[in-house]
Coordinates of C-alpha atoms and ligand atoms in Angstrom, one line a residue:
X9 CA 35.7 -6.7 11.8
X10 CA 37.8 -8.9 9.6
X11 CA 37.6 -8.4 5.9
X12 CA 38.7 -10.8 3.2
X13 CA 39.1 -8.1 0.5
X14 CA 38.0 -4.6 -0.2
X15 CA 34.6 -5.7 -1.8
X16 CA 33.9 -7.6 1.4
X17 CA 34.9 -4.6 3.5
X18 CA 32.7 -2.1 1.8
X19 CA 29.8 -4.5 1.7
X20 CA 30.1 -5.3 5.4
X21 CA 30.2 -1.5 6.1
X22 CA 27.0 -1.0 4.0
X23 CA 25.0 -3.8 5.7
X24 CA 26.2 -2.9 9.3
X25 CA 25.5 0.8 8.8
X26 CA 22.0 0.0 7.5
X27 CA 21.4 -2.2 10.6
X28 CA 22.6 0.6 12.9
X29 CA 20.1 2.9 11.2
X30 CA 17.4 0.5 12.2
X31 CA 16.9 -1.1 8.8
X32 CA 16.6 -4.8 9.4
X33 CA 14.7 -6.4 6.5
X34 CA 16.7 -7.3 3.4
X35 CA 15.0 -8.8 0.3
X36 CA 17.4 -10.6 -1.9
X37 CA 17.1 -12.1 -5.4
X38 CA 20.0 -14.4 -6.2
X39 CA 22.7 -13.4 -8.7
X40 CA 26.5 -13.3 -9.0
X41 CA 27.5 -9.6 -9.2
X42 CA 25.6 -8.9 -6.0
X43 CA 27.6 -11.7 -4.1
X44 CA 29.7 -9.3 -2.0
X45 CA 26.6 -7.7 -0.6
X46 CA 24.9 -11.0 0.0
X47 CA 27.9 -12.5 1.6
X48 CA 28.1 -9.5 4.0
X49 CA 24.4 -9.9 4.7
X50 CA 24.9 -13.6 5.6
X51 CA 27.8 -12.6 7.8
X52 CA 25.7 -10.1 9.8
X53 CA 23.7 -12.0 12.4
X54 CA 21.5 -9.1 13.4
X55 CA 19.4 -8.7 10.3
X56 CA 16.6 -10.6 8.7
X57 CA 16.5 -11.6 5.0
X58 CA 14.0 -12.8 2.6
X59 CA 14.9 -14.5 -0.7
X60 CA 12.8 -14.8 -3.9
X61 CA 13.9 -15.5 -7.4
X62 CA 11.7 -13.1 -9.2
X63 CA 12.7 -9.4 -8.8
X64 CA 9.3 -8.1 -9.8
X65 CA 7.6 -10.0 -6.9
X66 CA 10.4 -9.3 -4.5
X67 CA 10.1 -5.6 -5.2
X68 CA 6.4 -5.6 -4.3
X69 CA 7.2 -7.7 -1.2
X70 CA 9.6 -5.0 0.0
X71 CA 7.1 -2.3 -0.8
X72 CA 4.3 -4.2 1.1
X73 CA 6.7 -4.5 4.1
X74 CA 7.3 -0.8 4.0
X75 CA 3.6 -0.1 3.8
X76 CA 3.0 -2.1 7.0
X77 CA 5.9 -0.8 9.0
X78 CA 6.7 2.6 7.4
X79 CA 10.3 1.5 7.8
X80 CA 12.5 0.9 4.7
X81 CA 13.1 -2.6 3.4
X82 CA 16.3 -3.1 1.3
X83 CA 16.1 -4.7 -2.1
X84 CA 19.3 -6.4 -3.4
X85 CA 19.7 -7.8 -6.9
X86 CA 22.4 -8.6 -9.5
X87 CA 23.2 -6.6 -12.6
X88 CA 21.1 -6.5 -15.8
X89 CA 17.3 -6.8 -16.3
X90 CA 17.0 -7.9 -12.7
X91 CA 17.2 -4.2 -11.7
X92 CA 14.5 -3.3 -14.3
X93 CA 12.1 -5.8 -12.7
X94 CA 12.1 -3.8 -9.5
X95 CA 10.6 -0.8 -11.4
X96 CA 6.8 -1.4 -10.9
X97 CA 7.3 -1.7 -7.2
X98 CA 9.6 1.4 -7.1
X99 CA 6.8 3.3 -8.8
X100 CA 4.2 2.1 -6.4
X101 CA 6.4 2.9 -3.4
X102 CA 7.2 6.3 -4.8
X103 CA 3.6 7.2 -5.4
X104 CA 2.8 6.1 -1.8
X105 CA 5.7 8.1 -0.4
X106 CA 7.1 4.9 1.2
X107 CA 10.7 4.4 2.2
X108 CA 12.6 1.9 0.1
X109 CA 16.3 1.3 -0.4
X110 CA 17.3 -0.4 -3.7
X111 CA 20.8 -1.8 -3.9
X112 CA 21.5 -2.9 -7.5
X113 CA 24.9 -4.5 -8.2
X114 CA 26.6 -3.4 -11.4
X115 CA 29.7 -4.2 -13.4
X116 CA 32.8 -2.0 -13.1
X117 CA 33.2 0.9 -15.5
X118 CA 35.6 -0.9 -17.8
X119 CA 32.9 -3.5 -18.5
X120 CA 30.0 -1.1 -19.1
X121 CA 29.0 -0.5 -22.7
X122 CA 31.4 -3.2 -24.0
X123 CA 28.9 -5.8 -25.0
X124 CA 29.7 -7.9 -21.9
X125 CA 26.9 -10.1 -20.7
X126 CA 24.2 -9.1 -18.2
X127 CA 25.1 -5.5 -18.4
X128 CA 22.7 -2.7 -19.0
X129 CA 22.7 1.0 -18.2
X130 CA 21.5 0.9 -14.6
X131 CA 22.5 4.5 -13.7
X132 CA 19.4 6.4 -12.8
X133 CA 17.2 3.6 -14.2
X134 CA 14.2 4.5 -12.0
X135 CA 14.3 8.1 -13.3
X136 CA 12.1 10.5 -11.4
X137 CA 10.6 7.8 -9.2
X138 CA 13.6 8.0 -6.9
X139 CA 14.0 10.5 -4.1
X140 CA 17.7 10.1 -4.4
X141 CA 20.1 8.0 -6.4
X142 CA 23.8 7.4 -6.5
X143 CA 26.3 5.5 -8.6
X144 CA 28.7 4.0 -6.1
X145 CA 32.3 3.4 -7.4
X146 CA 33.9 0.0 -7.2
X147 CA 35.3 -0.6 -3.7
X148 CA 38.7 1.0 -3.6
X149 CA 41.4 1.4 -0.9
X150 CA 42.1 4.9 -2.3
X151 CA 38.6 6.1 -1.2
X152 CA 38.1 6.7 2.5
X153 CA 35.9 4.1 4.2
X154 CA 33.9 7.0 5.8
X155 CA 32.6 7.7 2.3
X156 CA 30.7 4.3 2.4
X157 CA 29.1 5.1 5.7
X158 CA 28.1 8.7 5.0
X159 CA 26.6 7.5 1.6
X160 CA 24.4 5.0 3.4
X161 CA 23.4 7.6 6.1
X162 CA 22.4 10.0 3.4
X163 CA 20.5 7.3 1.5
X164 CA 18.6 6.4 4.7
X165 CA 17.8 10.0 5.5
X166 CA 16.5 10.5 2.0
X167 CA 14.4 7.4 2.2
X168 CA 13.0 7.9 5.7
X169 CA 12.8 11.6 6.3
X170 CA 12.2 12.8 2.8
X171 CA 9.9 9.7 2.3
X172 CA 10.9 8.1 -0.9
X173 CA 12.8 5.4 -2.9
X174 CA 16.6 5.6 -3.0
X175 CA 18.7 3.8 -5.5
X176 CA 22.3 2.8 -4.8
X177 CA 23.9 1.3 -7.9
X178 CA 26.9 -0.4 -6.5
X179 CA 29.7 -1.5 -8.9
X180 CA 31.9 -4.4 -8.0
X181 CA 35.1 -5.7 -9.7
X182 CA 36.1 -9.3 -9.1
X183 CA 36.8 -11.2 -6.8
X184 CA 33.1 -11.3 -5.9
X185 CA 33.7 -13.9 -3.1
X186 CA 36.0 -14.1 -0.1
X187 CA 39.3 -14.5 -2.0
X188 CA 42.0 -12.8 0.0
X189 CA 43.8 -10.1 -1.9
X190 CA 46.5 -9.0 0.6
X191 CA 45.3 -5.4 1.1
X192 CA 46.0 -4.1 4.6
X193 CA 42.3 -3.5 5.5
X194 CA 43.0 -3.1 9.2
X195 CA 45.1 -0.1 8.5
X196 CA 42.6 1.1 5.8
X197 CA 39.8 1.2 8.4
X198 CA 41.7 2.6 11.4
X199 CA 39.8 5.8 11.1
X200 CA 36.6 3.9 11.9
X201 CA 37.7 2.7 15.3
X202 CA 35.3 5.1 17.1
X203 CA 32.5 3.9 14.9
X204 CA 33.3 0.2 15.6
X205 CA 33.1 0.8 19.3
X206 CA 29.9 2.7 19.2
X207 CA 26.6 1.1 18.1
X208 CA 25.2 4.1 16.3
X209 CA 25.4 5.3 12.7
X210 CA 28.4 7.4 11.5
X211 CA 26.4 10.5 10.6
X212 CA 23.2 11.2 12.6
X213 CA 20.6 13.3 10.9
X214 CA 18.2 15.3 13.0
X215 CA 15.1 16.2 11.2
X216 CA 12.8 19.2 11.7
X217 CA 14.2 20.9 14.8
X218 CA 11.4 22.5 16.8
X219 CA 7.7 21.7 17.1
X220 CA 6.1 20.3 14.1
X221 CA 3.2 22.8 14.5
X222 CA 1.6 24.7 11.6
X223 CA 3.3 27.9 10.5
X224 CA 0.0 29.8 10.8
X225 CA -2.5 28.0 12.9
X226 CA -4.8 31.0 13.4
X227 CA -5.4 31.2 9.6
X228 CA -6.3 27.5 9.4
X229 CA -8.7 27.8 12.4
X230 CA -10.4 30.9 10.9
X231 CA -10.9 29.2 7.6
X232 CA -12.2 26.0 9.1
X233 CA -14.5 28.0 11.4
X234 CA -16.0 29.8 8.4
X235 CA -17.4 26.5 7.0
X236 CA -21.1 26.3 7.8
X237 CA -22.0 22.9 6.4
X238 CA -18.9 20.8 6.5
X239 CA -18.0 17.3 5.4
X240 CA -15.0 15.3 6.7
X241 CA -13.4 13.0 4.3
X242 CA -10.8 10.5 5.4
X243 CA -8.3 8.6 3.3
X244 CA -5.3 6.5 4.6
X245 CA -4.3 7.8 8.0
X246 CA -1.7 6.6 10.5
X247 CA -3.4 4.9 13.4
X248 CA -5.9 4.6 16.2
X249 CA -5.1 8.0 17.9
X250 CA -5.9 9.8 14.7
X251 CA -9.1 7.9 14.2
X252 CA -10.3 8.9 17.7
X253 CA -9.3 12.5 17.1
X254 CA -11.3 12.6 13.9
X255 CA -14.4 11.1 15.5
X256 CA -14.2 13.7 18.3
X257 CA -13.8 16.5 15.8
X258 CA -16.9 15.3 13.8
X259 CA -18.8 15.0 17.1
X260 CA -18.0 18.6 17.9
X261 CA -18.7 20.1 14.5
X262 CA -21.7 17.8 13.7
X263 CA -20.2 17.2 10.3
X264 CA -20.6 13.7 8.7
X265 CA -17.6 11.6 8.0
X266 CA -17.0 9.8 4.6
X267 CA -14.3 7.3 5.5
X268 CA -12.4 5.2 2.9
X269 CA -11.9 1.5 3.3
X270 CA -8.1 2.2 3.9
X271 CA -8.8 4.8 6.6
X272 CA -9.3 2.3 9.5
X273 CA -12.7 4.0 10.1
X274 CA -14.7 1.8 7.8
X275 CA -14.4 -1.6 9.4
X276 CA -15.3 -2.4 12.9
X277 CA -16.2 1.2 13.7
X278 CA -19.7 2.5 14.5
X279 CA -20.4 6.1 15.3
X280 CA -23.5 8.2 14.4
X281 CA -21.3 10.5 12.3
X282 CA -19.7 7.7 10.2
X283 CA -21.5 7.2 6.9
X284 CA -20.3 3.8 5.9
X285 CA -22.3 3.5 2.7
X286 CA -21.8 7.1 1.4
X287 CA -20.9 5.7 -2.0
X288 CA -24.3 4.0 -2.3
X289 CA -26.2 7.0 -0.8
X290 CA -24.7 9.3 -3.4
X291 CA -26.5 7.4 -6.2
X292 CA -29.9 8.5 -4.8
X293 CA -31.3 11.7 -6.4
X294 CA -33.6 12.1 -3.4
X295 CA -30.6 12.2 -1.0
X296 CA -28.5 14.3 -3.4
X297 CA -31.2 16.9 -3.7
X298 CA -31.0 17.5 0.1
X299 CA -27.2 17.8 0.4
X300 CA -25.4 21.0 0.2
X301 CA -21.9 21.3 1.6
X302 CA -19.8 24.5 1.6
X303 CA -16.6 23.1 2.9
X304 CA -14.6 19.8 3.0
X305 CA -11.9 18.8 5.5
X306 CA -10.0 16.0 3.8
X307 CA -7.7 14.1 6.1
X308 CA -5.1 11.7 4.7
X309 CA -4.8 10.2 1.2
X310 CA -7.3 10.0 -1.7
X311 CA -10.3 7.8 -1.4
X312 CA -11.5 4.9 -3.6
X313 CA -15.0 6.1 -4.3
X314 CA -15.4 7.6 -7.8
X315 CA -18.9 8.7 -6.9
X316 CA -17.5 11.0 -4.2
X317 CA -15.4 12.7 -6.8
X318 CA -18.4 13.2 -9.0
X319 CA -20.6 14.4 -6.1
X320 CA -18.1 16.9 -4.7
X321 CA -17.7 18.5 -8.2
X322 CA -21.4 19.5 -7.9
X323 CA -21.1 21.2 -4.6
X324 CA -20.5 24.9 -4.3
X325 CA -17.5 24.8 -2.0
X326 CA -16.0 27.8 -0.4
X327 CA -13.2 25.8 1.1
X328 CA -11.5 22.4 0.5
X329 CA -8.9 21.9 3.2
X330 CA -6.5 18.9 2.7
X331 CA -4.2 17.6 5.4
X332 CA -1.6 15.2 4.2
X333 CA 1.8 14.3 5.6
X334 CA 3.8 14.9 2.4
X335 CA 4.2 17.6 -0.1
X336 CA 2.9 16.1 -3.3
X337 CA -0.3 17.5 -5.0
X338 CA -3.2 15.2 -4.4
X339 CA -5.9 17.1 -6.1
X340 CA -7.0 15.7 -9.5
X341 CA -10.1 18.0 -9.6
X342 CA -8.1 21.1 -8.6
X343 CA -10.4 22.0 -5.7
X344 CA -8.0 22.3 -2.8
X345 CA -8.0 25.8 -1.4
X346 CA -5.8 25.2 1.7
X347 CA -3.2 22.5 1.8
X348 CA -1.6 21.6 5.1
X349 CA 1.5 19.4 5.1
X350 CA 1.2 17.7 8.5
X351 CA 0.3 14.4 10.1
X352 CA -3.3 14.2 11.0
X353 CA -2.4 13.9 14.7
X354 CA -0.3 17.1 14.7
X355 CA -3.0 18.9 12.8
X356 CA -5.6 17.8 15.3
X357 CA -3.5 18.8 18.3
X358 CA -3.3 22.4 16.9
X359 CA -7.1 22.5 16.4
X360 CA -7.9 21.2 19.9
X361 CA -9.7 23.8 22.0
X362 CA -10.3 26.1 19.0
X363 CA -13.2 24.3 17.4
X364 CA -16.6 25.6 18.5
X365 CA -19.3 23.0 19.3
X366 CA -22.2 22.9 16.9
X367 CA -25.4 20.8 16.6
X368 CA -25.4 17.9 14.2
X369 CA -26.0 19.3 10.8
X370 CA -29.1 18.5 8.8
X371 CA -26.9 16.5 6.3
X372 CA -25.5 14.5 9.2
X373 CA -29.0 13.6 10.4
X374 CA -30.2 12.7 7.0
X375 CA -27.2 10.6 6.1
X376 CA -27.2 8.8 9.4
X377 CA -30.7 7.6 8.8
X378 CA -30.0 6.7 5.2
X379 CA -26.9 4.8 6.3
X380 CA -28.9 2.5 8.5
X381 CA -31.4 2.0 5.7
X382 CA -28.7 1.0 3.3
X383 CA -27.2 -1.4 5.8
X384 CA -30.6 -3.1 6.2
X385 CA -31.1 -3.3 2.4
X386 CA -27.6 -4.8 1.7
X387 CA -28.2 -7.3 4.6
X388 CA -31.6 -8.4 3.4
X389 CA -30.4 -8.7 -0.3
X390 CA -27.5 -10.9 0.7
X391 CA -29.5 -13.0 3.2
X392 CA -32.2 -13.6 0.6
X393 CA -30.2 -15.9 -1.7
X394 CA -27.5 -18.4 -1.3
X395 CA -25.6 -17.4 -4.4
X396 CA -22.0 -16.4 -3.7
X397 CA -21.8 -13.0 -5.3
X398 CA -18.7 -10.8 -5.3
X399 CA -20.4 -8.1 -3.0
X400 CA -21.6 -11.1 -0.8
X401 CA -18.0 -12.4 -0.4
X402 CA -16.8 -8.9 0.5
X403 CA -19.5 -8.7 3.2
X404 CA -18.7 -12.2 4.5
X405 CA -15.0 -11.6 4.7
X406 CA -15.5 -8.2 6.5
X407 CA -17.7 -10.0 9.0
X408 CA -15.5 -13.1 9.5
X409 CA -12.0 -11.8 9.3
X410 CA -10.2 -12.5 12.7
X411 CA -9.2 -9.4 14.7
X412 CA -5.5 -10.3 14.5
X413 CA -5.3 -10.4 10.7
X414 CA -4.5 -7.7 8.1
X415 CA -6.6 -7.3 5.0
X416 CA -5.1 -6.6 1.5
X417 CA -7.4 -5.6 -1.3
X418 CA -6.5 -5.9 -4.9
X419 CA -7.5 -3.5 -7.7
X420 CA -10.0 -3.3 -9.1
X421 CA -13.3 -4.7 -8.0
X422 CA -12.2 -6.3 -4.7
X423 CA -11.2 -2.9 -3.1
X424 CA -14.4 -1.3 -4.5
X425 CA -16.7 -4.0 -3.2
X426 CA -15.2 -3.9 0.2
X427 CA -15.4 -0.1 0.2
X428 CA -19.1 -0.3 -0.8
X429 CA -20.5 -3.4 0.9
X430 CA -18.3 -4.3 3.9
X431 CA -20.2 -4.9 7.1
X432 CA -19.0 -2.3 9.7
X433 CA -19.9 -4.7 12.5
X434 CA -16.9 -7.0 12.0
X435 CA -13.4 -6.4 13.4
X436 CA -11.4 -3.2 12.9
X437 CA -8.5 -4.9 11.0
X438 CA -5.7 -3.0 9.2
X439 CA -6.4 -2.6 5.5
X440 CA -4.1 -1.9 2.6
X441 CA -4.0 -2.0 -1.2
X442 CA -1.9 -0.7 -4.0
X443 CA -3.7 2.6 -4.7
X444 CA -0.4 4.4 -5.6
X445 CA -0.4 3.5 -9.2
X446 CA -3.5 1.2 -9.0
X447 CA -1.8 -1.6 -10.9
X448 CA -3.0 -5.2 -11.0
X449 CA 0.7 -6.4 -10.8
X450 CA 2.5 -7.7 -7.8
X451 CA -0.6 -7.9 -5.7
X452 CA 0.2 -11.3 -4.1
X453 CA 3.8 -10.3 -3.4
X454 CA 2.6 -7.0 -1.9
X455 CA 0.2 -8.8 0.4
X456 CA 3.0 -11.2 1.4
X457 CA 5.3 -8.3 2.3
X458 CA 2.5 -6.6 4.1
X459 CA 2.0 -9.7 6.2
X460 CA 5.8 -9.9 7.0
X461 CA 5.7 -6.2 8.0
X462 CA 2.6 -6.5 10.2
X463 CA 3.8 -9.8 11.7
X464 CA 0.3 -11.2 11.2
X465 CA -1.6 -13.4 8.8
X466 CA -3.3 -11.5 6.0
X467 CA -6.4 -12.1 4.0
X468 CA -6.0 -11.1 0.4
X469 CA -9.0 -10.5 -1.9
X470 CA -8.0 -10.6 -5.5
X471 CA -9.5 -11.0 -9.0
X472 CA -8.5 -13.7 -11.4
X473 CA -6.4 -11.6 -13.8
X474 CA -4.5 -9.9 -11.0
X475 CA -4.0 -13.4 -9.5
X476 CA -2.7 -14.8 -12.9
X477 CA -0.4 -11.7 -13.2
X478 CA 1.5 -12.5 -10.1
X479 CA 1.5 -16.3 -10.0
X480 CA 5.3 -16.4 -9.5
X481 CA 4.8 -14.8 -6.1
X482 CA 2.9 -17.8 -4.8
X483 CA 6.4 -19.4 -4.4
X484 CA 7.2 -16.9 -1.7
X485 CA 4.4 -18.1 0.6
X486 CA 6.4 -21.1 1.5
X487 CA 8.9 -18.9 3.4
X488 CA 6.4 -16.5 4.8
X489 CA 6.2 -16.6 8.6
X490 CA 2.4 -16.1 8.6
X491 CA -0.4 -17.5 6.4
X492 CA -1.8 -15.7 3.5
X493 CA -5.4 -16.5 2.9
X494 CA -6.1 -15.7 -0.8
X495 CA -9.7 -15.3 -1.8
X496 CA -9.7 -15.3 -5.6
X497 CA -12.9 -13.9 -7.1
X498 CA -12.8 -15.7 -10.5
X499 CA -15.2 -14.0 -12.8
X500 CA -13.3 -15.3 -15.9
X501 CA -11.7 -12.0 -16.9
X502 CA -11.6 -8.3 -16.2
X503 CA -15.0 -7.7 -14.4
X504 CA -14.4 -4.0 -13.8
X505 CA -14.7 -3.3 -17.6
X506 CA -18.4 -4.3 -17.6
X507 CA -19.1 -1.3 -15.4
X508 CA -17.4 1.1 -17.9
X509 CA -18.7 2.8 -21.0
X510 CA -16.4 0.6 -23.1
X511 CA -18.8 -2.3 -22.4
X512 CA -21.1 -0.8 -25.1
X513 CA -18.4 -1.4 -27.7
X514 CA -19.8 -4.9 -28.4
X515 CA -17.6 -5.7 -31.4
X516 CA -14.3 -6.0 -29.5
X517 CA -15.3 -5.8 -25.8
X518 CA -14.9 -9.5 -24.8
X519 CA -11.7 -10.0 -26.7
X520 CA -9.8 -6.8 -25.8
X521 CA -11.2 -5.9 -22.4
X522 CA -13.1 -8.8 -20.8
X523 CA -10.3 -11.2 -21.8
X524 CA -12.3 -14.4 -21.1
X525 CA -10.6 -17.5 -19.9
X526 CA -11.5 -20.8 -18.2
X527 CA -8.4 -21.2 -16.0
X528 CA -8.9 -22.0 -12.4
X529 CA -6.4 -22.0 -9.5
X530 CA -6.9 -25.6 -8.4
X531 CA -3.8 -26.9 -10.1
X532 CA -1.9 -23.7 -9.3
X533 CA -2.5 -24.3 -5.6
X534 CA -1.3 -27.8 -5.9
X535 CA 1.9 -26.7 -7.8
X536 CA 2.7 -24.3 -5.1
X537 CA 1.8 -26.7 -2.2
X538 CA -1.1 -24.5 -1.0
X539 CA -4.4 -25.6 0.5
X540 CA -7.3 -25.0 -1.9
X541 CA -11.1 -24.8 -1.6
X542 CA -13.7 -23.9 -4.1
X543 CA -16.9 -23.3 -2.1
X544 CA -20.1 -23.1 -4.1
X545 CA -22.4 -21.3 -1.7
X546 CA -22.3 -19.0 1.3
X547 CA -22.3 -21.7 3.9
X548 CA -19.4 -23.6 2.4
X549 CA -17.5 -20.3 1.9
X550 CA -17.9 -19.5 5.5
X551 CA -16.7 -22.9 6.5
X552 CA -13.7 -22.8 4.1
X553 CA -12.7 -19.3 5.2
X554 CA -12.9 -20.0 8.9
X555 CA -11.0 -23.3 8.4
X556 CA -8.3 -21.6 6.4
X557 CA -7.9 -18.8 9.1
X558 CA -7.6 -21.5 11.8
X559 CA -5.2 -23.7 9.9
X560 CA -2.5 -21.0 9.8
X561 CA -1.5 -22.4 6.5
X562 CA -1.5 -20.4 3.3
X563 CA -4.7 -21.2 1.3
X564 CA -6.4 -20.3 -1.9
X565 CA -10.2 -20.0 -1.7
X566 CA -11.5 -19.7 -5.2
X567 CA -15.0 -18.3 -5.8
X568 CA -16.4 -18.8 -9.3
X569 CA -18.6 -16.0 -10.4
X570 CA -19.5 -14.5 -13.8
X571 CA -18.9 -11.0 -15.1
X572 CA -22.4 -10.5 -16.5
X573 CA -23.9 -11.8 -13.3
X574 CA -21.7 -9.5 -11.2
X575 CA -22.9 -6.5 -13.1
X576 CA -26.5 -7.5 -12.5
X577 CA -25.9 -8.2 -8.7
X578 CA -24.4 -4.7 -8.3
X579 CA -27.3 -3.1 -10.2
X580 CA -30.0 -5.1 -8.2
X581 CA -28.4 -4.2 -4.9
X582 CA -28.2 -0.5 -5.8
X583 CA -31.9 -0.6 -6.9
X584 CA -32.9 -2.2 -3.7
X585 CA -31.1 0.4 -1.6
X586 CA -32.6 3.3 -3.7
X587 CA -36.1 1.8 -3.4
X588 CA -35.9 2.1 0.4
X589 CA -35.4 5.8 0.5
Ligands
LIG610 C1 -0.4 -3.6 -14.5 C2 -1.7 -3.3 -14.9 N1 -2.2 -3.6 -16.1 C3 -3.4 -3.3 -16.5 C4 -4.3 -2.6 -15.7 C5 -5.7 -2.3 -16.2 N2 -6.7 -3.1 -15.4 C6 -7.4 -2.6 -14.4 S1 -8.4 -3.6 -13.7 C7 -8.1 -4.8 -14.8 C8 -8.8 -6.2 -14.8 C9 -8.6 -6.8 -13.5 O1 -9.2 -8.1 -13.6 P1 -9.3 -9.0 -12.3 O2 -8.1 -9.0 -11.6 O3 -9.9 -10.3 -12.7 O4 -10.4 -8.2 -11.4 P2 -11.9 -7.9 -11.7 O5 -12.0 -6.6 -12.5 O6 -12.5 -9.0 -12.5 O7 -12.5 -7.7 -10.4 C10 -7.1 -4.4 -15.7 C11 -6.5 -5.2 -16.8 C12 -3.8 -2.2 -14.5 N3 -4.5 -1.6 -13.6 N4 -2.5 -2.6 -14.1
LIG611 MG1 -11.8 -10.9 -12.9

């Protein structure tokens, strides 16, 4: 390696070491102080980069990439408020336990706290949302170059194996470009000759020596076995193997499965034990009066349905077993009696052969029948009129989405509607959403990063306010390798609030919660050179959606609805389902 100066040397070591660790997606926002890092990035031909001017959107893009790949993306920005704009995405990544490496450039110590421009206190700026953070000194020939490599190795280990966000605040003194300074950098880096010749990282970390089995499998099995009327609840899990294992377990135990939209068991999956419409069924007093569970096996992350939370509070549970692959508490109702830190797959392997076969439970038989009834009711309601309702759009997309796409669901109604009304007879596509902090910020950018990570086109379902919140991120679609099909459900404000008790506060509801507006996305689409459709009925929606998916071009499909109507549609649908029981 040839280095122009010490800044260039350290920066090249940083980028090359990250590449050797398998990190190959660098998200960059332009700026001056970060130039040494970005020059080194441009000089390294083995890594991919993505550039966007708005650090807030870029942060969410990197987070979305990590959500799709479970590999860290690197964020690079200049000094000043640029770094602060990564914060919302850092929070979302941290709450999801996703790996993310944030490299913020900073001024040298002699310029900090001197009133010089574009300088803020960046040290530890993301506070407790980081797994690990360090303030890297300015590149200096008096500091061993091995320090740079071991710092990066440690950052990677913290991000990947400890599952979190790491922040490297990297100070640089001028020159920030390739000006030669006369330092003998060949001699300075002689100790790295072995590293140059190899292709691996300097320090290799080996995690978790030994089998990843449970420390006391017998105790887990005994407690699981003591459950008489069990319920399996599934949040976000890893993949197809885990899905199959869960279905086998439910088959064996006869316990019904409540699977969240993010679980991968909700779309394109049919099995007698899968209760797709459990959220709707839990509104029926008739059904509720017949349900009585004494134990829950909760696999993976939390689930979207609030009704499940309300329901489970009413059950006299002897056991609530939660299996999750990280150590954070995930128990807002303080019900968990046994918490297992494990991947679902490892947990299932331990259980294999130890679970006794039982007949399908009474609850399972009842819920299975009710599930079919609910499916018929939703189908007939949506067939019966041509009006493009929000639940209707969710159902249409779930049925029409091509198998090789991903689906990203915005907070707040789009993810709920898909969870409640999606047709399970469509394709089993990968689903994601920002349920870490449940923000309506950065959704377009997250979906774009998710698409890059998946290496597939993505359909994004988003409300109008969440869309307006992240307009800047439409600019990144031009450089996205795959199309983003954005279905905007424009109900002229915050539709979710009509479902909440605050809707009764008539004096200020519209102004402070509903936030009515008459903006549409037609001119927005034109400004960002995106295709645009505004279908008025179901048939034209279907046509527009199929056309957009085929076109492989990023498209906005805007559906105009109304908040008051939306509330009524949800109520009528629910009534129709209940009437059939
Ligand atoms: C960053 C952020 N600000 C505010 C909120 C509170 N909030 C939750 S949903 C919502 C309204 C969303 O409106 P829209 O995107 O149009 O979706 P709709 O509810 O109409 O489906 C707001 C403001 C939030 N979750 N995140
Ligand atoms: Mg809205």
